[in-house]
Coordinates of C-alpha atoms in Angstrom, one line a residue:
V1361 CA -78.9 76.5 49.6
R1362 CA -79.8 79.2 52.2
P1363 CA -83.2 80.9 52.4
V1364 CA -83.6 84.7 52.5
V1365 CA -84.6 85.8 56.0
T1366 CA -85.1 89.5 55.2
Y1367 CA -85.4 91.0 51.8
P1368 CA -83.8 94.3 50.9
Q1369 CA -85.9 97.5 51.4
W1370 CA -85.5 101.3 50.7
D1371 CA -82.6 100.9 48.2
G1372 CA -80.8 98.3 50.4
D1373 CA -78.2 96.1 48.8
E1374 CA -79.3 92.9 47.2
C1375 CA -78.7 89.7 49.2
D1376 CA -75.6 87.5 48.4
D1377 CA -76.0 84.3 46.5
T1378 CA -78.4 81.9 48.1
K1379 CA -77.2 78.8 46.2
D1380 CA -73.7 77.4 45.9
E1381 CA -72.9 74.7 43.3
E1382 CA -69.8 72.4 42.9
T1383 CA -69.2 69.4 40.6
C1384 CA -69.4 65.9 42.1
N1385 CA -69.1 62.3 41.0
A1386 CA -67.1 63.3 38.0
L1387 CA -65.7 59.8 37.5
S1388 CA -66.9 57.7 34.6
C1389 CA -70.1 55.5 35.3
D1390 CA -68.2 52.7 33.5
R1391 CA -66.5 51.0 36.4
P1392 CA -64.8 47.6 36.2
C1393 CA -65.5 45.0 38.8
L1394 CA -63.4 44.6 42.0
L1395 CA -62.1 41.2 42.9
T1396 CA -61.2 39.6 46.2
R1397 CA -57.7 38.4 47.2
W1398 CA -56.7 34.9 46.0
S1399 CA -58.2 32.1 47.9
R1400 CA -56.0 29.4 49.6
W1401 CA -55.0 26.6 47.4
R1402 CA -57.6 23.8 47.4
Q1403 CA -56.6 20.4 48.5
C1404 CA -55.4 18.1 45.7
T1405 CA -58.1 16.2 44.0
R1406 CA -56.3 12.9 44.1
A1407 CA -53.7 11.3 46.5
C1408 CA -51.7 9.7 43.6
E1409 CA -51.4 9.4 39.7
G1410 CA -52.0 13.1 39.1
G1411 CA -54.5 15.4 40.7
I1412 CA -55.2 19.1 40.5
R1413 CA -55.3 21.9 43.1
W1414 CA -56.5 25.4 42.3
R1415 CA -57.3 28.8 43.8
S1416 CA -59.6 31.5 42.6
R1417 CA -60.7 35.1 43.1
Q1418 CA -64.4 36.0 43.6
I1419 CA -66.2 39.2 42.6
R1420 CA -66.2 41.7 45.6
R1421 CA -67.9 44.5 43.7
K1422 CA -69.9 44.0 40.4
A1423 CA -68.9 46.1 37.3
S1424 CA -71.1 49.0 36.4
G1425 CA -72.0 50.6 33.1
D1426 CA -69.7 49.3 30.4
G1427 CA -67.1 48.2 32.9
K1428 CA -65.5 44.9 32.4
C1429 CA -65.0 41.8 34.6
P1430 CA -62.7 38.8 34.0
R1431 CA -64.5 35.5 33.4
T1432 CA -64.5 32.8 36.1
F1433 CA -61.7 30.7 34.6
S1434 CA -59.7 33.5 33.2
K1435 CA -56.0 33.8 34.4
A1436 CA -57.0 36.9 36.5
R1437 CA -59.4 34.8 38.5
Y1438 CA -58.3 31.2 38.3
Q1439 CA -55.0 29.3 38.8
R1440 CA -54.4 25.6 38.9
Q1441 CA -51.4 23.2 39.5
S1442 CA -50.8 19.5 39.1
C1443 CA -50.2 17.6 42.3
N1444 CA -49.6 14.1 43.7
N1445 CA -48.2 12.7 40.4
S1446 CA -46.6 9.6 41.9
P1447 CA -48.0 6.2 41.0
C1448 CA -50.7 4.7 43.3
P1449 CA -49.7 1.7 45.4
M1450 CA -51.4 -1.6 44.7
D1451 CA -53.4 -2.0 47.9
V1452 CA -54.3 1.3 49.9
V1453 CA -56.5 2.4 52.6
C1454 CA -58.2 5.8 52.5
V1455 CA -57.3 7.8 55.6
A1456 CA -58.7 11.2 54.6
K1457 CA -61.1 13.0 56.9
M1458 CA -64.3 13.6 54.9
D1459 CA -68.1 12.9 54.9
L1460 CA -68.6 10.6 52.0
V1461 CA -72.1 9.6 50.6
I1462 CA -72.1 6.9 47.9
G1463 CA -75.2 6.1 45.8
I1464 CA -75.4 2.8 44.0
D1465 CA -77.5 1.9 41.0
A1466 CA -80.3 -0.6 41.6
S1467 CA -82.1 0.0 38.2
G1468 CA -83.1 -2.9 35.9
S1469 CA -80.2 -2.3 33.4
M1470 CA -77.7 -3.4 36.0
G1471 CA -78.8 -7.0 35.7
T1472 CA -78.5 -9.5 38.6
Y1473 CA -74.8 -10.2 38.0
G1474 CA -73.9 -6.4 37.7
W1475 CA -75.9 -5.6 40.8
K1476 CA -74.1 -8.3 42.9
A1477 CA -70.7 -7.1 41.6
Q1478 CA -71.5 -3.4 42.4
R1479 CA -72.7 -4.4 45.9
Q1480 CA -69.6 -6.4 46.6
A1481 CA -67.4 -3.6 45.2
L1482 CA -68.9 -1.3 47.8
L1483 CA -68.3 -3.8 50.5
N1484 CA -64.7 -4.1 49.5
L1485 CA -64.4 -0.3 49.4
I1486 CA -65.8 0.0 52.9
N1487 CA -63.1 -2.4 54.2
R1488 CA -60.4 -0.1 52.6
M1489 CA -61.5 3.0 54.4
Q1490 CA -60.6 4.2 57.8
L1491 CA -63.9 5.1 59.4
S1492 CA -63.6 7.5 62.4
R1493 CA -65.9 10.4 63.6
T1494 CA -62.9 12.3 64.9
S1495 CA -60.2 11.9 62.3
G1496 CA -61.4 9.8 59.4
I1497 CA -64.3 9.0 57.1
L1498 CA -68.0 9.1 58.0
L1499 CA -69.7 7.0 55.3
G1500 CA -73.3 7.0 54.2
A1501 CA -74.9 4.8 51.4
L1502 CA -78.1 4.7 49.4
K1503 CA -79.5 2.8 46.4
F1504 CA -81.7 4.3 43.7
A1505 CA -84.0 3.0 41.1
Y1506 CA -87.5 4.3 40.8
R1507 CA -87.3 4.9 44.5
V1508 CA -84.3 6.1 46.5
T1509 CA -83.6 4.1 49.6
I1510 CA -81.1 5.1 52.3
L1511 CA -79.1 2.2 53.4
A1512 CA -77.2 4.0 56.1
Q1513 CA -76.8 7.6 57.2
L1514 CA -73.3 9.0 57.7
T1515 CA -71.6 6.7 60.3
D1516 CA -68.2 5.4 61.4
D1517 CA -69.9 2.1 62.4
K1518 CA -68.3 -0.4 60.0
K1519 CA -70.2 -3.4 61.0
A1520 CA -73.6 -1.8 60.8
L1521 CA -72.7 -0.3 57.5
I1522 CA -71.6 -3.6 56.0
K1523 CA -74.7 -5.4 57.2
A1524 CA -77.0 -2.7 55.7
V1525 CA -75.2 -3.1 52.3
T1526 CA -75.3 -6.9 52.5
D1527 CA -78.9 -7.1 53.3
T1528 CA -80.2 -4.7 50.5
K1529 CA -82.0 -6.2 47.5
F1530 CA -82.0 -5.5 43.8
D1531 CA -85.0 -3.2 42.9
A1532 CA -84.7 -3.8 39.0
W1533 CA -86.7 -0.6 38.0
T1534 CA -86.2 2.8 36.4
T1535 CA -83.2 5.1 37.0
N1536 CA -84.1 8.0 39.3
I1537 CA -80.8 9.9 39.3
G1538 CA -82.3 13.3 40.2
G1539 CA -83.9 11.8 43.3
A1540 CA -80.7 10.2 44.3
F1541 CA -78.9 13.6 44.2
R1542 CA -81.6 15.1 46.3
V1543 CA -81.5 12.5 49.0
M1544 CA -77.7 12.8 49.2
K1545 CA -78.1 16.4 50.0
T1546 CA -80.4 15.6 52.9
M1547 CA -77.9 13.0 54.2
L1548 CA -75.3 15.7 54.5
Q1549 CA -77.1 17.4 57.4
F1550 CA -75.6 14.7 59.7
G1551 CA -72.1 15.6 58.5
R1552 CA -69.4 17.5 60.3
R1553 CA -68.5 21.3 59.9
D1554 CA -64.7 20.5 59.9
A1555 CA -64.8 17.9 57.2
P1556 CA -65.2 18.3 53.5
S1557 CA -68.3 16.6 51.9
V1558 CA -68.1 14.3 48.9
C1559 CA -71.0 12.7 47.1
M1560 CA -70.1 9.8 44.6
L1561 CA -72.7 8.2 42.4
W1562 CA -72.3 4.9 40.6
T1563 CA -74.5 4.4 37.6
D1564 CA -74.7 2.2 34.5
G1565 CA -77.5 4.1 32.8
R1566 CA -79.0 7.3 31.7
P1567 CA -82.2 8.8 33.3
S1568 CA -85.2 7.0 32.0
R1569 CA -86.9 9.9 30.2
P1570 CA -85.9 13.3 28.9
S1571 CA -87.8 14.9 31.8
S1572 CA -85.7 12.7 34.2
R1573 CA -82.5 13.9 32.5
Y1574 CA -83.5 17.5 33.2
D1575 CA -84.4 16.5 36.7
A1576 CA -80.9 14.9 37.2
A1577 CA -79.3 18.1 36.1
L1578 CA -81.3 20.2 38.5
G1579 CA -80.5 17.8 41.4
A1580 CA -76.8 17.8 40.5
R1581 CA -76.7 21.6 40.4
D1582 CA -78.3 21.9 43.7
L1583 CA -76.0 19.2 45.3
R1584 CA -72.8 20.9 44.0
S1585 CA -73.4 23.8 46.5
S1586 CA -73.2 21.3 49.4
C1587 CA -70.5 18.8 48.3
R1588 CA -68.0 17.7 45.7
V1589 CA -70.1 15.6 43.2
M1590 CA -68.3 12.7 41.5
V1591 CA -69.8 10.0 39.1
V1592 CA -68.6 6.5 38.2
T1593 CA -70.2 5.4 34.9
M1594 CA -70.4 1.6 34.4
R1595 CA -71.3 1.3 30.7
P1596 CA -69.8 2.7 27.4
A1597 CA -73.3 4.1 26.7
V1598 CA -72.8 6.6 29.4
P1599 CA -69.7 8.5 28.3
K1600 CA -67.9 11.2 30.3
S1601 CA -69.4 14.0 28.2
Y1602 CA -73.0 12.8 29.3
V1603 CA -72.3 13.0 33.1
A1604 CA -69.7 15.9 33.1
P1605 CA -72.4 18.6 33.5
W1606 CA -73.5 16.9 36.8
V1607 CA -70.1 16.8 38.5
S1608 CA -68.0 19.4 40.3
H1609 CA -65.0 21.3 38.9
P1610 CA -62.6 20.2 37.6
K1611 CA -64.7 17.9 35.5
A1612 CA -62.0 15.4 34.3
Q1613 CA -61.0 14.8 38.0
N1614 CA -64.6 13.9 39.0
V1615 CA -65.7 11.3 36.4
M1616 CA -64.4 7.7 36.3
V1617 CA -65.4 5.2 33.5
V1618 CA -65.7 1.5 34.1
R1619 CA -66.6 -0.6 31.1
D1620 CA -69.1 -2.9 32.8
P1621 CA -70.7 -3.1 36.2
R1622 CA -69.4 -6.6 36.6
D1623 CA -65.9 -5.2 36.5
M1624 CA -66.5 -3.0 39.6
T1625 CA -64.9 -5.7 42.0
K1626 CA -61.7 -5.3 40.0
K1627 CA -61.8 -1.5 40.3
V1628 CA -62.0 -1.0 44.0
M1629 CA -58.5 0.3 44.4
Q1630 CA -59.0 2.7 41.5
V1631 CA -62.3 3.9 42.9
N1632 CA -60.6 4.4 46.3
T1633 CA -57.7 6.5 44.9
F1634 CA -60.3 8.4 42.7
V1635 CA -62.3 9.6 45.8
C1636 CA -59.7 9.8 48.4
G1637 CA -57.3 12.7 48.9
K1638 CA -55.1 10.9 51.4
I1639 CA -54.1 7.2 51.4
Q1640 CA -51.8 4.8 53.1
R1641 CA -50.4 1.4 52.1
F1642 CA -52.6 -1.3 53.5
L1643 CA -49.7 -3.1 55.2
D1644 CA -48.5 0.1 56.8
W1645 CA -52.0 1.0 57.9
T1646 CA -52.6 -2.5 59.4
A1647 CA -49.3 -2.2 61.4
T1648 CA -50.1 1.3 62.6
T1649 CA -53.7 0.4 63.8
T1650 CA -52.5 -2.9 65.4
K1651 CA -49.7 -1.0 67.3
A1652 CA -52.2 1.7 68.4
A1653 CA -54.6 -1.0 69.6
R1654 CA -52.0 -2.4 72.0

């Protein structure tokens, strides 16, 4: 557009066009989304007996109008492969680098014998983990019933960790799973930027009330943004399908079922390979650490 500065007079010629038009944005408003490149393959979910690794593509630009966009787990956006399919050794040490928080169930449904077996299983598990701030595991622990109690923040001090777990008492109260998930998230603030975060909950019961179940779901959803969430169930009354909405993807790789809390001491090696992405035979690890200490 250009304005007229001087209008014609005394039979002068009319001004040229003062407005020029051209077509723009002729493309359809229905535009598909734009995806990012494929991410790197994730670390295998297990060190042995069959894990899964995957990669994905995120949405870089949303679709507009009636444009389409592939779903999260469609072939266009998600690929997975099996990995580490060899059998697990009988006695192993977890040598992965990770920040691990474990929550144990101190609710009344555990029973005294179940509580003692669960606590002993945690102690046995600690002794089969390589704790190291530089290259190994930082381990934190809490117990939950009506209240959630932090037993130890993320640490590589094995003696202090064992003492804290040994000295803790059985609460025998209701099951506050949502609270446990929220406290786990606060404990991760002491973790490392260069280590993956894993949160593993052991429980033999459901949340005490329907409102508590909703609270557990909210707590788990918030926690999944900060760490890989895993659950070990210790009763047939708590099936995989009940806790699957709480855990991280892939669901089947993050839920382990134990038939009874009193069996936990027999399942320490299975729990270790369930949570650990890198293992070493105990005898080999002992020989290596003994040689390094000389």
